[in-house]
PDB file of C-alpha atoms and ligand atoms in Angstrom:
ATOM      1  CA  MET H   1      95.357  89.959  75.750  1.00  0.00           C
ATOM      2  CA  ILE H   2      91.687  90.535  76.402  1.00  0.00           C
ATOM      3  CA  GLN H   3      90.289  93.328  78.724  1.00  0.00           C
ATOM      4  CA  LYS H   4      86.778  92.959  80.067  1.00  0.00           C
ATOM      5  CA  GLY H   5      85.262  94.628  83.281  1.00  0.00           C
ATOM      6  CA  ASN H   6      87.858  94.927  85.972  1.00  0.00           C
ATOM      7  CA  PHE H   7      90.430  92.501  84.616  1.00  0.00           C
ATOM      8  CA  LEU H   8      93.008  91.895  81.862  1.00  0.00           C
ATOM      9  CA  LEU H   9      93.512  88.251  80.781  1.00  0.00           C
ATOM     10  CA  LEU H  10      96.984  87.330  79.455  1.00  0.00           C
ATOM     11  CA  GLU H  11      98.336  84.346  77.750  1.00  0.00           C
ATOM     12  CA  ILE H  12     101.409  83.240  79.646  1.00  0.00           C
ATOM     13  CA  SER H  13     103.635  84.345  76.649  1.00  0.00           C
ATOM     14  CA  GLU H  14     102.244  87.778  77.002  1.00  0.00           C
ATOM     15  CA  PHE H  15     103.057  88.230  80.648  1.00  0.00           C
ATOM     16  CA  ARG H  16     106.806  89.052  80.481  1.00  0.00           C
ATOM     17  CA  PRO H  17     106.476  91.748  77.739  1.00  0.00           C
ATOM     18  CA  TRP H  18     103.324  93.206  79.600  1.00  0.00           C
ATOM     19  CA  LEU H  19     105.232  93.364  82.968  1.00  0.00           C
ATOM     20  CA  GLN H  20     108.350  94.866  81.540  1.00  0.00           C
ATOM     21  CA  LYS H  21     106.278  97.826  80.340  1.00  0.00           C
ATOM     22  CA  GLN H  22     104.562  98.451  83.745  1.00  0.00           C
ATOM     23  CA  LYS H  23     105.785 101.571  85.631  1.00  0.00           C
ATOM     24  CA  VAL H  24     105.957 100.625  89.275  1.00  0.00           C
ATOM     25  CA  THR H  25     107.088 103.280  91.625  1.00  0.00           C
ATOM     26  CA  ARG H  26     106.230 101.290  94.855  1.00  0.00           C
ATOM     27  CA  ARG H  27     109.410  99.521  96.010  1.00  0.00           C
ATOM     28  CA  ILE H  28     108.688  95.796  95.650  1.00  0.00           C
ATOM     29  CA  LYS H  29     110.655  93.662  98.196  1.00  0.00           C
ATOM     30  CA  GLY H  30     108.937  90.303  97.734  1.00  0.00           C
ATOM     31  CA  LEU H  31     106.232  88.072  96.245  1.00  0.00           C
ATOM     32  CA  GLN H  32     103.416  86.278  98.002  1.00  0.00           C
ATOM     33  CA  VAL H  33     102.200  82.788  97.125  1.00  0.00           C
ATOM     34  CA  HIS H  34      98.548  81.913  97.703  1.00  0.00           C
ATOM     35  CA  HIS H  35      96.022  79.382  96.545  1.00  0.00           C
ATOM     36  CA  THR H  36      92.432  80.668  96.148  1.00  0.00           C
ATOM     37  CA  GLY H  37      90.933  77.690  98.041  1.00  0.00           C
ATOM     38  CA  SER H  38      87.637  78.650  96.486  1.00  0.00           C
ATOM     39  CA  PRO H  39      87.317  79.184  93.648  1.00  0.00           C
ATOM     40  CA  ASN H  40      88.966  75.935  92.784  1.00  0.00           C
ATOM     41  CA  TYR H  41      88.916  73.181  90.116  1.00  0.00           C
ATOM     42  CA  THR H  42      85.493  72.061  91.177  1.00  0.00           C
ATOM     43  CA  THR H  43      83.920  75.562  91.038  1.00  0.00           C
ATOM     44  CA  ARG H  44      85.783  76.150  87.696  1.00  0.00           C
ATOM     45  CA  LYS H  45      83.827  73.152  86.467  1.00  0.00           C
ATOM     46  CA  MET H  46      86.774  71.188  85.058  1.00  0.00           C
ATOM     47  CA  VAL H  47      86.022  68.540  82.433  1.00  0.00           C
ATOM     48  CA  ASN H  48      89.024  66.603  81.255  1.00  0.00           C
ATOM     49  CA  GLY H  49      91.358  69.300  82.459  1.00  0.00           C
ATOM     50  CA  VAL H  50      89.472  72.139  80.856  1.00  0.00           C
ATOM     51  CA  ALA H  51      87.424  74.595  82.845  1.00  0.00           C
ATOM     52  CA  GLN H  52      83.965  75.270  81.556  1.00  0.00           C
ATOM     53  CA  GLN H  53      83.503  78.490  83.646  1.00  0.00           C
ATOM     54  CA  ASP H  54      84.564  81.734  82.025  1.00  0.00           C
ATOM     55  CA  HIS H  55      87.711  83.419  83.298  1.00  0.00           C
ATOM     56  CA  PHE H  56      86.190  86.734  83.689  1.00  0.00           C
ATOM     57  CA  LYS H  57      83.256  85.310  85.690  1.00  0.00           C
ATOM     58  CA  CYS H  58      85.619  83.735  88.107  1.00  0.00           C
ATOM     59  CA  LEU H  59      87.718  86.900  88.558  1.00  0.00           C
ATOM     60  CA  GLU H  60      84.690  89.117  88.994  1.00  0.00           C
ATOM     61  CA  GLY H  61      83.291  86.763  91.449  1.00  0.00           C
ATOM     62  CA  MET H  62      86.481  87.089  93.584  1.00  0.00           C
ATOM     63  CA  ARG H  63      86.304  90.856  93.309  1.00  0.00           C
ATOM     64  CA  ASP H  64      82.680  90.864  94.296  1.00  0.00           C
ATOM     65  CA  TYR H  65      83.431  88.807  97.449  1.00  0.00           C
ATOM     66  CA  HIS H  66      86.480  90.960  98.365  1.00  0.00           C
ATOM     67  CA  ILE H  67      84.372  94.186  97.879  1.00  0.00           C
ATOM     68  CA  ASN H  68      81.060  93.304  99.206  1.00  0.00           C
ATOM     69  CA  THR H  69      81.786  90.613 101.813  1.00  0.00           C
ATOM     70  CA  ASN H  70      85.366  91.554 103.000  1.00  0.00           C
ATOM     71  CA  LYS H  71      84.592  95.392 102.466  1.00  0.00           C
ATOM     72  CA  TRP H  72      87.870  95.886 100.698  1.00  0.00           C
ATOM     73  CA  ILE H  73      88.322  98.754  98.279  1.00  0.00           C
ATOM     74  CA  ALA H  74      89.264  96.382  95.399  1.00  0.00           C
ATOM     75  CA  THR H  75      90.178  92.794  94.386  1.00  0.00           C
ATOM     76  CA  GLY H  76      92.734  91.637  97.069  1.00  0.00           C
ATOM     77  CA  GLN H  77      95.418  90.350  94.749  1.00  0.00           C
ATOM     78  CA  HIS H  78      97.221  91.908  91.807  1.00  0.00           C
ATOM     79  CA  LEU H  79      97.523  88.643  89.685  1.00  0.00           C
ATOM     80  CA  THR H  80      95.588  85.433  89.454  1.00  0.00           C
ATOM     81  CA  LEU H  81      97.101  82.332  87.769  1.00  0.00           C
ATOM     82  CA  PHE H  82      94.589  80.050  86.179  1.00  0.00           C
ATOM     83  CA  GLU H  83      94.674  76.101  85.751  1.00  0.00           C
ATOM     84  CA  ASP H  84      95.320  76.676  81.975  1.00  0.00           C
ATOM     85  CA  GLY H  85      98.224  79.048  82.446  1.00  0.00           C
ATOM     86  CA  LYS H  86      96.391  82.203  81.784  1.00  0.00           C
ATOM     87  CA  ILE H  87      97.001  85.278  84.052  1.00  0.00           C
ATOM     88  CA  GLY H  88      94.277  87.564  85.288  1.00  0.00           C
ATOM     89  CA  VAL H  89      95.567  91.115  86.046  1.00  0.00           C
ATOM     90  CA  SER H  90      93.376  93.070  88.535  1.00  0.00           C
ATOM     91  CA  LEU H  91      92.903  96.514  86.976  1.00  0.00           C
ATOM     92  CA  ASP H  92      91.379  97.787  90.187  1.00  0.00           C
ATOM     93  CA  ARG H  93      94.425  96.778  92.217  1.00  0.00           C
ATOM     94  CA  ASP H  94      97.324  97.956  90.021  1.00  0.00           C
ATOM     95  CA  LEU H  95     100.890  97.128  91.006  1.00  0.00           C
ATOM     96  CA  ASN H  96     101.412 100.485  92.686  1.00  0.00           C
ATOM     97  CA  MET H  97      98.800  99.693  95.226  1.00  0.00           C
ATOM     98  CA  THR H  98      99.482  97.514  98.286  1.00  0.00           C
ATOM     99  CA  PRO H  99      97.677  94.099  98.087  1.00  0.00           C
ATOM    100  CA  ALA H 100      95.218  92.823 100.694  1.00  0.00           C
ATOM    101  CA  CYS H 101      96.438  89.272 100.975  1.00  0.00           C
ATOM    102  CA  ILE H 102      98.440  88.590 104.266  1.00  0.00           C
ATOM    103  CA  TYR H 103      97.184  90.559 107.301  1.00  0.00           C
ATOM    104  CA  ASN H 104      99.763  93.144 108.261  1.00  0.00           C
ATOM    105  CA  ASN H 105     102.317  91.912 105.720  1.00  0.00           C
ATOM    106  CA  ASN H 106     101.371  93.354 102.384  1.00  0.00           C
ATOM    107  CA  ALA H 107     103.465  96.575 102.155  1.00  0.00           C
ATOM    108  CA  GLY H 108     106.139  95.930  99.449  1.00  0.00           C
ATOM    109  CA  TYR H 109     104.669  92.778  98.248  1.00  0.00           C
ATOM    110  CA  VAL H 110     103.000  91.541  95.029  1.00  0.00           C
ATOM    111  CA  GLY H 111      99.831  89.519  95.790  1.00  0.00           C
ATOM    112  CA  ILE H 112      99.491  86.423  93.649  1.00  0.00           C
ATOM    113  CA  GLU H 113      96.604  84.014  93.788  1.00  0.00           C
ATOM    114  CA  ILE H 114      96.857  80.595  92.190  1.00  0.00           C
ATOM    115  CA  ILE H 115      93.439  79.095  91.299  1.00  0.00           C
ATOM    116  CA  GLY H 116      92.781  75.859  93.034  1.00  0.00           C
ATOM    117  CA  CYS H 117      92.649  74.222  96.476  1.00  0.00           C
ATOM    118  CA  PHE H 118      96.030  72.640  96.860  1.00  0.00           C
ATOM    119  CA  ASP H 119      95.411  71.056 100.367  1.00  0.00           C
ATOM    120  CA  LYS H 120      96.326  67.429 100.320  1.00  0.00           C
ATOM    121  CA  GLY H 121      93.710  65.186  98.621  1.00  0.00           C
ATOM    122  CA  VAL H 122      91.905  68.128  96.900  1.00  0.00           C
ATOM    123  CA  ASP H 123      93.190  69.681  93.546  1.00  0.00           C
ATOM    124  CA  THR H 124      96.380  68.528  91.950  1.00  0.00           C
ATOM    125  CA  MET H 125      97.935  71.290  90.082  1.00  0.00           C
ATOM    126  CA  THR H 126      97.864  70.928  86.207  1.00  0.00           C
ATOM    127  CA  ALA H 127     101.269  70.646  84.484  1.00  0.00           C
ATOM    128  CA  VAL H 128     100.480  73.923  82.404  1.00  0.00           C
ATOM    129  CA  GLN H 129      99.627  75.851  85.610  1.00  0.00           C
ATOM    130  CA  LYS H 130     102.846  74.681  87.238  1.00  0.00           C
ATOM    131  CA  GLN H 131     104.937  75.722  84.142  1.00  0.00           C
ATOM    132  CA  ALA H 132     103.147  79.026  83.976  1.00  0.00           C
ATOM    133  CA  GLY H 133     103.666  79.565  87.645  1.00  0.00           C
ATOM    134  CA  ILE H 134     107.390  79.021  87.451  1.00  0.00           C
ATOM    135  CA  HIS H 135     107.627  81.527  84.652  1.00  0.00           C
ATOM    136  CA  MET H 136     105.293  83.961  86.354  1.00  0.00           C
ATOM    137  CA  TYR H 137     107.460  84.033  89.566  1.00  0.00           C
ATOM    138  CA  ALA H 138     110.738  84.245  87.593  1.00  0.00           C
ATOM    139  CA  VAL H 139     109.524  87.159  85.394  1.00  0.00           C
ATOM    140  CA  LEU H 140     108.451  89.026  88.565  1.00  0.00           C
ATOM    141  CA  CYS H 141     111.718  88.276  90.200  1.00  0.00           C
ATOM    142  CA  GLU H 142     113.544  89.522  87.199  1.00  0.00           C
ATOM    143  CA  LYS H 143     111.515  92.868  86.977  1.00  0.00           C
ATOM    144  CA  PHE H 144     111.729  93.720  90.720  1.00  0.00           C
ATOM    145  CA  TYR H 145     115.096  92.203  91.489  1.00  0.00           C
ATOM    146  CA  VAL H 146     113.580  89.884  94.060  1.00  0.00           C
ATOM    147  CA  PRO H 147     115.957  87.260  95.324  1.00  0.00           C
ATOM    148  CA  VAL H 148     114.673  83.689  95.045  1.00  0.00           C
ATOM    149  CA  ASN H 149     114.508  82.627  98.692  1.00  0.00           C
ATOM    150  CA  THR H 150     111.974  81.983 101.421  1.00  0.00           C
ATOM    151  CA  ASP H 151     112.505  85.420 102.886  1.00  0.00           C
ATOM    152  CA  LYS H 152     111.375  87.146  99.771  1.00  0.00           C
ATOM    153  CA  ILE H 153     108.987  84.615  98.217  1.00  0.00           C
ATOM    154  CA  VAL H 154     106.526  83.973 100.935  1.00  0.00           C
ATOM    155  CA  TYR H 155     103.744  81.428 101.565  1.00  0.00           C
ATOM    156  CA  HIS H 156     100.544  82.793 103.360  1.00  0.00           C
ATOM    157  CA  GLY H 157     100.854  79.861 105.782  1.00  0.00           C
ATOM    158  CA  TRP H 158     104.112  81.217 107.230  1.00  0.00           C
ATOM    159  CA  TYR H 159     102.199  83.899 109.001  1.00  0.00           C
ATOM    160  CA  THR H 160      99.948  84.005 112.030  1.00  0.00           C
ATOM    161  CA  ALA H 161      96.391  85.627 111.756  1.00  0.00           C
ATOM    162  CA  SER H 162      97.903  88.735 113.273  1.00  0.00           C
ATOM    163  CA  GLY H 163     100.674  88.843 110.765  1.00  0.00           C
ATOM    164  CA  THR H 164     103.697  87.453 112.698  1.00  0.00           C
ATOM    165  CA  ARG H 165     106.113  85.602 110.550  1.00  0.00           C
ATOM    166  CA  LEU H 166     106.633  82.057 111.864  1.00  0.00           C
ATOM    167  CA  SER H 167     109.873  79.979 111.199  1.00  0.00           C
ATOM    168  CA  ASP H 168     107.699  77.500 109.281  1.00  0.00           C
ATOM    169  CA  TYR H 169     104.044  76.540 108.484  1.00  0.00           C
ATOM    170  CA  THR H 170     102.764  75.473 111.841  1.00  0.00           C
ATOM    171  CA  PRO H 171      99.187  73.984 112.049  1.00  0.00           C
ATOM    172  CA  GLY H 172      97.270  75.738 114.864  1.00  0.00           C
ATOM    173  CA  LYS H 173      99.532  78.795 114.800  1.00  0.00           C
ATOM    174  CA  SER H 174      99.508  79.555 110.981  1.00  0.00           C
ATOM    175  CA  SER H 175      96.572  81.660 109.856  1.00  0.00           C
ATOM    176  CA  LYS H 176      95.882  79.411 106.962  1.00  0.00           C
ATOM    177  CA  SER H 177      97.286  76.350 105.102  1.00  0.00           C
ATOM    178  CA  CYS H 178      97.468  78.450 102.050  1.00  0.00           C
ATOM    179  CA  PRO H 179      98.895  77.787  99.401  1.00  0.00           C
ATOM    180  CA  GLY H 180      97.797  74.299 100.437  1.00  0.00           C
ATOM    181  CA  THR H 181      99.431  71.280 102.370  1.00  0.00           C
ATOM    182  CA  GLY H 182      99.902  69.660  98.967  1.00  0.00           C
ATOM    183  CA  TYR H 183     101.198  72.664  97.141  1.00  0.00           C
ATOM    184  CA  TRP H 184     103.360  71.840  94.240  1.00  0.00           C
ATOM    185  CA  GLY H 185     103.207  68.192  95.226  1.00  0.00           C
ATOM    186  CA  ASP H 186     105.505  68.891  98.158  1.00  0.00           C
ATOM    187  CA  GLY H 187     103.423  70.891 100.706  1.00  0.00           C
ATOM    188  CA  ASN H 188     103.486  74.323 102.172  1.00  0.00           C
ATOM    189  CA  THR H 189     106.578  74.121 104.457  1.00  0.00           C
ATOM    190  CA  ILE H 190     109.910  76.005 104.033  1.00  0.00           C
ATOM    191  CA  ALA H 191     111.531  72.619 103.217  1.00  0.00           C
ATOM    192  CA  ALA H 192     108.980  72.031 100.595  1.00  0.00           C
ATOM    193  CA  ALA H 193     109.461  75.462  98.998  1.00  0.00           C
ATOM    194  CA  ASN H 194     113.152  74.702  98.833  1.00  0.00           C
ATOM    195  CA  LYS H 195     112.616  71.248  97.330  1.00  0.00           C
ATOM    196  CA  ASN H 196     111.157  71.994  93.909  1.00  0.00           C
ATOM    197  CA  PHE H 197     109.216  75.290  93.607  1.00  0.00           C
ATOM    198  CA  LEU H 198     112.045  77.730  94.289  1.00  0.00           C
ATOM    199  CA  PRO H 199     114.704  75.836  92.465  1.00  0.00           C
ATOM    200  CA  GLN H 200     112.510  75.778  89.425  1.00  0.00           C
ATOM    201  CA  VAL H 201     111.851  79.550  89.587  1.00  0.00           C
ATOM    202  CA  ARG H 202     115.567  80.036  90.024  1.00  0.00           C
ATOM    203  CA  ALA H 203     116.436  77.968  86.983  1.00  0.00           C
ATOM    204  CA  GLU H 204     113.771  79.759  84.815  1.00  0.00           C
ATOM    205  CA  LEU H 205     115.139  83.174  86.070  1.00  0.00           C
ATOM    206  CA  GLU H 206     118.611  82.007  84.946  1.00  0.00           C
ATOM    207  CA  ARG H 207     117.297  80.975  81.639  1.00  0.00           C
ATOM    208  CA  LEU H 208     115.658  84.425  81.236  1.00  0.00           C
ATOM    209  CA  ARG H 209     118.848  86.201  81.951  1.00  0.00           C
ATOM    210  CA  ASN H 210     120.883  83.997  79.812  1.00  0.00           C
ATOM    211  CA  GLY H 211     118.357  84.481  76.908  1.00  0.00           C
ATOM    212  CA  ASN H 212     118.975  88.287  77.321  1.00  0.00           C
ATOM    213  CA  ALA H 213     122.678  87.986  77.637  1.00  0.00           C
ATOM    214  CA  ASN H 214     122.917  86.020  74.393  1.00  0.00           C
ATOM    215  CA  THR H 215     122.235  89.334  72.423  1.00  0.00           C
ATOM    216  CA  LYS H 216     125.237  91.009  73.978  1.00  0.00           C
ATOM    217  CA  PRO H 217     128.509  89.095  73.879  1.00  0.00           C
ATOM    218  CA  LYS H 218     129.479  90.075  70.382  1.00  0.00           C
ATOM    219  CA  ASP H 219     129.944  93.730  71.473  1.00  0.00           C
ATOM    220  CA  ASP H 220     131.944  92.601  74.446  1.00  0.00           C
ATOM    221  CA  GLU H 221     134.373  90.380  72.296  1.00  0.00           C
ATOM    222  CA  GLN H 222     134.937  93.251  69.944  1.00  0.00           C
ATOM    223  CA  MET H 223     136.085  95.594  72.790  1.00  0.00           C
ATOM    224  CA  THR H 224     139.921  96.022  73.346  1.00  0.00           C
ATOM    225  CA  GLU H 225     141.306  95.479  76.852  1.00  0.00           C
ATOM    226  CA  ALA H 226     141.759  99.164  77.218  1.00  0.00           C
ATOM    227  CA  GLU H 227     138.169  99.808  76.207  1.00  0.00           C
ATOM    228  CA  LYS H 228     136.944  97.193  78.728  1.00  0.00           C
ATOM    229  CA  LEU H 229     138.971  98.827  81.540  1.00  0.00           C
ATOM    230  CA  GLN H 230     137.566 102.210  80.581  1.00  0.00           C
ATOM    231  CA  MET H 231     134.101 100.836  80.630  1.00  0.00           C
ATOM    232  CA  THR H 232     134.563  99.257  83.980  1.00  0.00           C
ATOM    233  CA  THR H 233     135.872 102.531  85.420  1.00  0.00           C
ATOM    234  CA  LEU H 234     133.004 104.488  83.997  1.00  0.00           C
ATOM    235  CA  GLU H 235     130.425 102.045  85.432  1.00  0.00           C
ATOM    236  CA  LYS H 236     132.087 102.380  88.809  1.00  0.00           C
ATOM    237  CA  THR H 237     131.945 106.243  88.630  1.00  0.00           C
ATOM    238  CA  VAL H 238     128.292 106.173  87.638  1.00  0.00           C
ATOM    239  CA  LYS H 239     127.545 103.794  90.426  1.00  0.00           C
ATOM    240  CA  GLN H 240     129.446 106.027  92.985  1.00  0.00           C
ATOM    241  CA  GLN H 241     127.575 109.059  91.903  1.00  0.00           C
ATOM    242  CA  ALA H 242     124.252 107.266  92.080  1.00  0.00           C
ATOM    243  CA  ASP H 243     125.041 106.135  95.606  1.00  0.00           C
ATOM    244  CA  TRP H 244     126.105 109.629  96.600  1.00  0.00           C
ATOM    245  CA  ILE H 245     122.907 111.297  95.340  1.00  0.00           C
ATOM    246  CA  LYS H 246     120.811 108.589  97.124  1.00  0.00           C
ATOM    247  CA  ALA H 247     122.659 109.247 100.420  1.00  0.00           C
ATOM    248  CA  GLU H 248     122.266 113.024  99.984  1.00  0.00           C
ATOM    249  CA  LYS H 249     118.555 112.575  99.338  1.00  0.00           C
ATOM    250  CA  ALA H 250     118.124 110.433 102.420  1.00  0.00           C
ATOM    251  CA  LYS H 251     120.062 112.980 104.501  1.00  0.00           C
ATOM    252  CA  ALA H 252     117.824 115.854 103.376  1.00  0.00           C
ATOM    253  CA  ASN H 253     114.631 114.188 104.527  1.00  0.00           C
ATOM    254  CA  MET H 254     115.405 111.862 107.505  1.00  0.00           C
ATOM    255  CA  GLU H 255     113.412 110.674 110.307  1.00  0.00           C
ATOM    256  CA  CYS H 256     114.739 111.771 113.742  1.00  0.00           C
ATOM    257  CA  PRO H 257     118.078 110.066 114.160  1.00  0.00           C
ATOM    258  CA  PHE H 258     118.813 108.309 117.496  1.00  0.00           C
ATOM    259  CA  TRP H 259     121.363 110.908 118.586  1.00  0.00           C
ATOM    260  CA  ALA H 260     118.664 113.687 118.296  1.00  0.00           C
ATOM    261  CA  LYS H 261     115.854 111.819 120.040  1.00  0.00           C
ATOM    262  CA  ALA H 262     116.348 113.690 123.442  1.00  0.00           C
ATOM    263  CA  ALA H 263     116.389 117.033 121.593  1.00  0.00           C
ATOM    264  CA  TYR H 264     113.258 116.143 119.537  1.00  0.00           C
ATOM    265  CA  GLU H 265     111.396 115.081 122.826  1.00  0.00           C
ATOM    266  CA  TYR H 266     112.390 118.421 124.383  1.00  0.00           C
ATOM    267  CA  TYR H 267     111.176 120.591 121.445  1.00  0.00           C
ATOM    268  CA  LYS H 268     108.557 118.314 119.894  1.00  0.00           C
ATOM    269  CA  ASP H 269     105.628 120.656 120.954  1.00  0.00           C
ATOM    270  CA  TYR H 270     107.271 123.286 118.508  1.00  0.00           C
ATOM    271  CA  ILE H 271     108.008 120.933 115.634  1.00  0.00           C
ATOM    272  CA  SER H 272     105.276 120.218 113.038  1.00  0.00           C
ATOM    273  CA  ASP H 273     107.078 117.629 110.982  1.00  0.00           C
ATOM    274  CA  THR H 274     108.850 114.360 112.088  1.00  0.00           C
ATOM    275  CA  THR H 275     111.424 114.540 109.295  1.00  0.00           C
ATOM    276  CA  GLY H 276     114.171 117.018 108.470  1.00  0.00           C
ATOM    277  CA  SER H 277     117.555 117.423 106.932  1.00  0.00           C
ATOM    278  CA  TYR H 278     120.791 116.175 108.706  1.00  0.00           C
ATOM    279  CA  ASP H 279     121.670 119.778 109.472  1.00  0.00           C
ATOM    280  CA  PHE H 280     118.271 120.460 111.046  1.00  0.00           C
ATOM    281  CA  TRP H 281     118.723 117.623 113.457  1.00  0.00           C
ATOM    282  CA  ARG H 282     122.351 118.678 114.243  1.00  0.00           C
ATOM    283  CA  GLN H 283     121.147 122.244 114.870  1.00  0.00           C
ATOM    284  CA  LEU H 284     118.459 120.986 117.134  1.00  0.00           C
ATOM    285  CA  VAL H 285     120.831 119.024 119.322  1.00  0.00           C
ATOM    286  CA  ILE H 286     123.081 122.120 119.552  1.00  0.00           C
ATOM    287  CA  ASN H 287     120.001 124.327 120.671  1.00  0.00           C
ATOM    288  CA  TYR H 288     119.043 121.592 123.163  1.00  0.00           C
ATOM    289  CA  ARG H 289     122.518 121.576 124.772  1.00  0.00           C
ATOM    290  CA  LYS H 290     122.474 125.363 124.920  1.00  0.00           C
ATOM    291  CA  ASP H 291     119.042 125.448 126.592  1.00  0.00           C
ATOM    292  CA  ASN H 292     120.125 122.860 129.067  1.00  0.00           C
ATOM    293  CA  ASN H 293     123.660 124.029 129.538  1.00  0.00           C
ATOM    294  CA  ILE H 294     125.194 120.609 128.364  1.00  0.00           C
ATOM    295  CA  LYS H 295     128.711 121.333 127.389  1.00  0.00           C
ATOM    296  CA  VAL H 296     130.492 118.862 125.055  1.00  0.00           C
ATOM    297  CA  SER H 297     133.862 117.650 126.447  1.00  0.00           C
ATOM    298  CA  LYS H 298     136.659 117.711 123.973  1.00  0.00           C
TER     299      LYS H 298
HETATM  300 ZN1   ZN U 301      96.511  82.959 101.153  1.00  0.00          ZN
END
């Protein structure tokens, strides 16, 4: 693990332990897939599969472009995957910040750039980068409970320039061909994603989970049937309590519910906040009925 300037450079083997330690309070709903286009294998000065350009120089170059040309506040992406399987972590775009990678579709996503131009006939992804990519996406899915499917792991090319999700990559409608018309050797369509890339990520995630599970079974086997039942009941109770607390919290600070919309419209000049407790909205509706002499039929 090396830190220099605005980036951290991780060996692929360091990624999982590093990510597991990160405290991410932003809710992550999905992962983006991008290729950098430029930089690519040519600008990285690849000689016999080994890039001659320094990793940090490449990362700082992207950051410089994002800040000085695009006028963004920081590097657009959170993570950058190199051709040799190393991962660049943007220290100026920590995981609690929304990325700047797909116009209007960044909230809740992790922004990931894969170094290369994977349009047909340009760069062919190295085996090391592929392996690292599978592991990286699986580790992110594990950490953030992201399901491995095309709703949650999304290619840039599935969106228009204004951020509308398309049913598939559509030349002429898609904002870009990113992550490349030859991405993963299969292309950038939904079918291509489902052919090799996502199944490979799924298999790796399974492998990671089984690896963890292997440290547990002994304890399970030593438990009696009664203890197992007790454990299941306890787990259920804990989950019920957690659900109840979550529901109560949501009720204490809710946006105007549909049944209070008319009342809110009527009083909105007197209300400073758009959220309130369930009881607040209920009381508002009662006042509204009183003011307008609307009786409730029973
Ligand atoms: Zn992209």
